[in-house]
């Protein structure tokens, strides 16, 4: 029988160590954390795709060149009756200085900003509307995407290069879904018959 205080202290200390040690080794394993959901993003509905395309077109400067303008006190504004129909066919242009296409000179724009002149020659903004004869009405979404990705008309390797100031080098970074949304939106607009002249190479 343990009677001395020192022996009782040793007995209690041993029990404490045993209990604490047992608690340490018998404690439950930490719960596993749930992994993040890595499933593919939900495909957009037709209405969502249309809304996405409208947002992208109206926030990325497409109207700056591809829509004819009306002059207002605040300057040229997109003509809401001809959105994205390109440079108006047979529209008269001011006289162009002969040295306008020489490298190092100023880049010139027509009064409604649908024509740009520089070292590449003269480029007129394309008709993007769904008119089959003069716009993109006969195009598929895949052809539109290939055009932006490759910087070539209809995406063909031997197609006509897209002329400046068309910023295809930036727009090509959009996702396929974004480019499909843009194509969907421009095809929801009125089809406008407007045969834009081909680009003119520098002299």
PDB file of N, CA and C in Angstrom, residues 139-150 152 154-156 176 179-180 183:
ATOM      1  N   UNK A 139     -22.107  32.450 -93.990  1.00  0.00           N
ATOM      2  CA  UNK A 139     -21.012  31.899 -93.183  1.00  0.00           C
ATOM      3  C   UNK A 139     -21.566  30.967 -92.111  1.00  0.00           C
ATOM      4  N   UNK A 140     -20.710  30.054 -91.665  1.00  0.00           N
ATOM      5  CA  UNK A 140     -21.015  29.251 -90.482  1.00  0.00           C
ATOM      6  C   UNK A 140     -20.255  29.852 -89.302  1.00  0.00           C
ATOM      7  N   UNK A 141     -20.669  29.464 -88.107  1.00  0.00           N
ATOM      8  CA  UNK A 141     -19.953  29.943 -86.917  1.00  0.00           C
ATOM      9  C   UNK A 141     -18.500  29.492 -86.949  1.00  0.00           C
ATOM     10  N   UNK A 142     -18.250  28.275 -87.439  1.00  0.00           N
ATOM     11  CA  UNK A 142     -16.874  27.770 -87.521  1.00  0.00           C
ATOM     12  C   UNK A 142     -16.031  28.626 -88.469  1.00  0.00           C
ATOM     13  N   UNK A 143     -16.605  29.068 -89.573  1.00  0.00           N
ATOM     14  CA  UNK A 143     -15.873  29.925 -90.507  1.00  0.00           C
ATOM     15  C   UNK A 143     -15.574  31.280 -89.878  1.00  0.00           C
ATOM     16  N   UNK A 144     -16.529  31.799 -89.129  1.00  0.00           N
ATOM     17  CA  UNK A 144     -16.317  33.073 -88.446  1.00  0.00           C
ATOM     18  C   UNK A 144     -15.190  32.950 -87.429  1.00  0.00           C
ATOM     19  N   UNK A 145     -15.212  31.876 -86.652  1.00  0.00           N
ATOM     20  CA  UNK A 145     -14.169  31.658 -85.647  1.00  0.00           C
ATOM     21  C   UNK A 145     -12.809  31.500 -86.312  1.00  0.00           C
ATOM     22  N   UNK A 146     -12.750  30.730 -87.402  1.00  0.00           N
ATOM     23  CA  UNK A 146     -11.479  30.521 -88.106  1.00  0.00           C
ATOM     24  C   UNK A 146     -10.951  31.828 -88.680  1.00  0.00           C
ATOM     25  N   UNK A 147     -11.850  32.700 -89.156  1.00  0.00           N
ATOM     26  CA  UNK A 147     -11.436  33.997 -89.683  1.00  0.00           C
ATOM     27  C   UNK A 147     -10.736  34.819 -88.607  1.00  0.00           C
ATOM     28  N   UNK A 148     -11.316  34.849 -87.419  1.00  0.00           N
ATOM     29  CA  UNK A 148     -10.727  35.618 -86.320  1.00  0.00           C
ATOM     30  C   UNK A 148      -9.447  34.950 -85.824  1.00  0.00           C
ATOM     31  N   UNK A 149      -9.446  33.653 -85.733  1.00  0.00           N
ATOM     32  CA  UNK A 149      -8.260  32.947 -85.230  1.00  0.00           C
ATOM     33  C   UNK A 149      -7.064  33.112 -86.164  1.00  0.00           C
ATOM     34  N   UNK A 150      -7.295  33.049 -87.479  1.00  0.00           N
ATOM     35  CA  UNK A 150      -6.205  33.054 -88.456  1.00  0.00           C
ATOM     36  C   UNK A 150      -5.943  34.407 -89.103  1.00  0.00           C
ATOM     37  N   UNK A 152      -7.566  35.577 -91.574  1.00  0.00           N
ATOM     38  CA  UNK A 152      -7.744  35.403 -93.016  1.00  0.00           C
ATOM     39  C   UNK A 152      -9.234  35.262 -93.327  1.00  0.00           C
ATOM     40  N   UNK A 154     -12.658  34.057 -94.242  1.00  0.00           N
ATOM     41  CA  UNK A 154     -13.258  32.722 -94.131  1.00  0.00           C
ATOM     42  C   UNK A 154     -12.326  31.705 -93.494  1.00  0.00           C
ATOM     43  N   UNK A 155     -11.244  32.179 -92.893  1.00  0.00           N
ATOM     44  CA  UNK A 155     -10.336  31.277 -92.197  1.00  0.00           C
ATOM     45  C   UNK A 155      -9.471  30.438 -93.098  1.00  0.00           C
ATOM     46  N   UNK A 156      -9.506  30.710 -94.393  1.00  0.00           N
ATOM     47  CA  UNK A 156      -8.723  29.909 -95.342  1.00  0.00           C
ATOM     48  C   UNK A 156      -7.253  30.323 -95.293  1.00  0.00           C
ATOM     49  N   UNK A 176     -13.937  30.045 -77.886  1.00  0.00           N
ATOM     50  CA  UNK A 176     -14.859  29.657 -78.953  1.00  0.00           C
ATOM     51  C   UNK A 176     -16.292  30.040 -78.585  1.00  0.00           C
ATOM     52  N   UNK A 179     -16.743  33.776 -79.227  1.00  0.00           N
ATOM     53  CA  UNK A 179     -16.833  34.082 -80.655  1.00  0.00           C
ATOM     54  C   UNK A 179     -18.145  33.568 -81.241  1.00  0.00           C
ATOM     55  N   UNK A 180     -18.602  32.414 -80.769  1.00  0.00           N
ATOM     56  CA  UNK A 180     -19.907  31.909 -81.210  1.00  0.00           C
ATOM     57  C   UNK A 180     -21.016  32.848 -80.756  1.00  0.00           C
ATOM     58  N   UNK A 183     -21.036  35.853 -83.070  1.00  0.00           N
ATOM     59  CA  UNK A 183     -21.630  35.467 -84.351  1.00  0.00           C
ATOM     60  C   UNK A 183     -23.146  35.344 -84.217  1.00  0.00           C
TER      61      UNK A 183
END
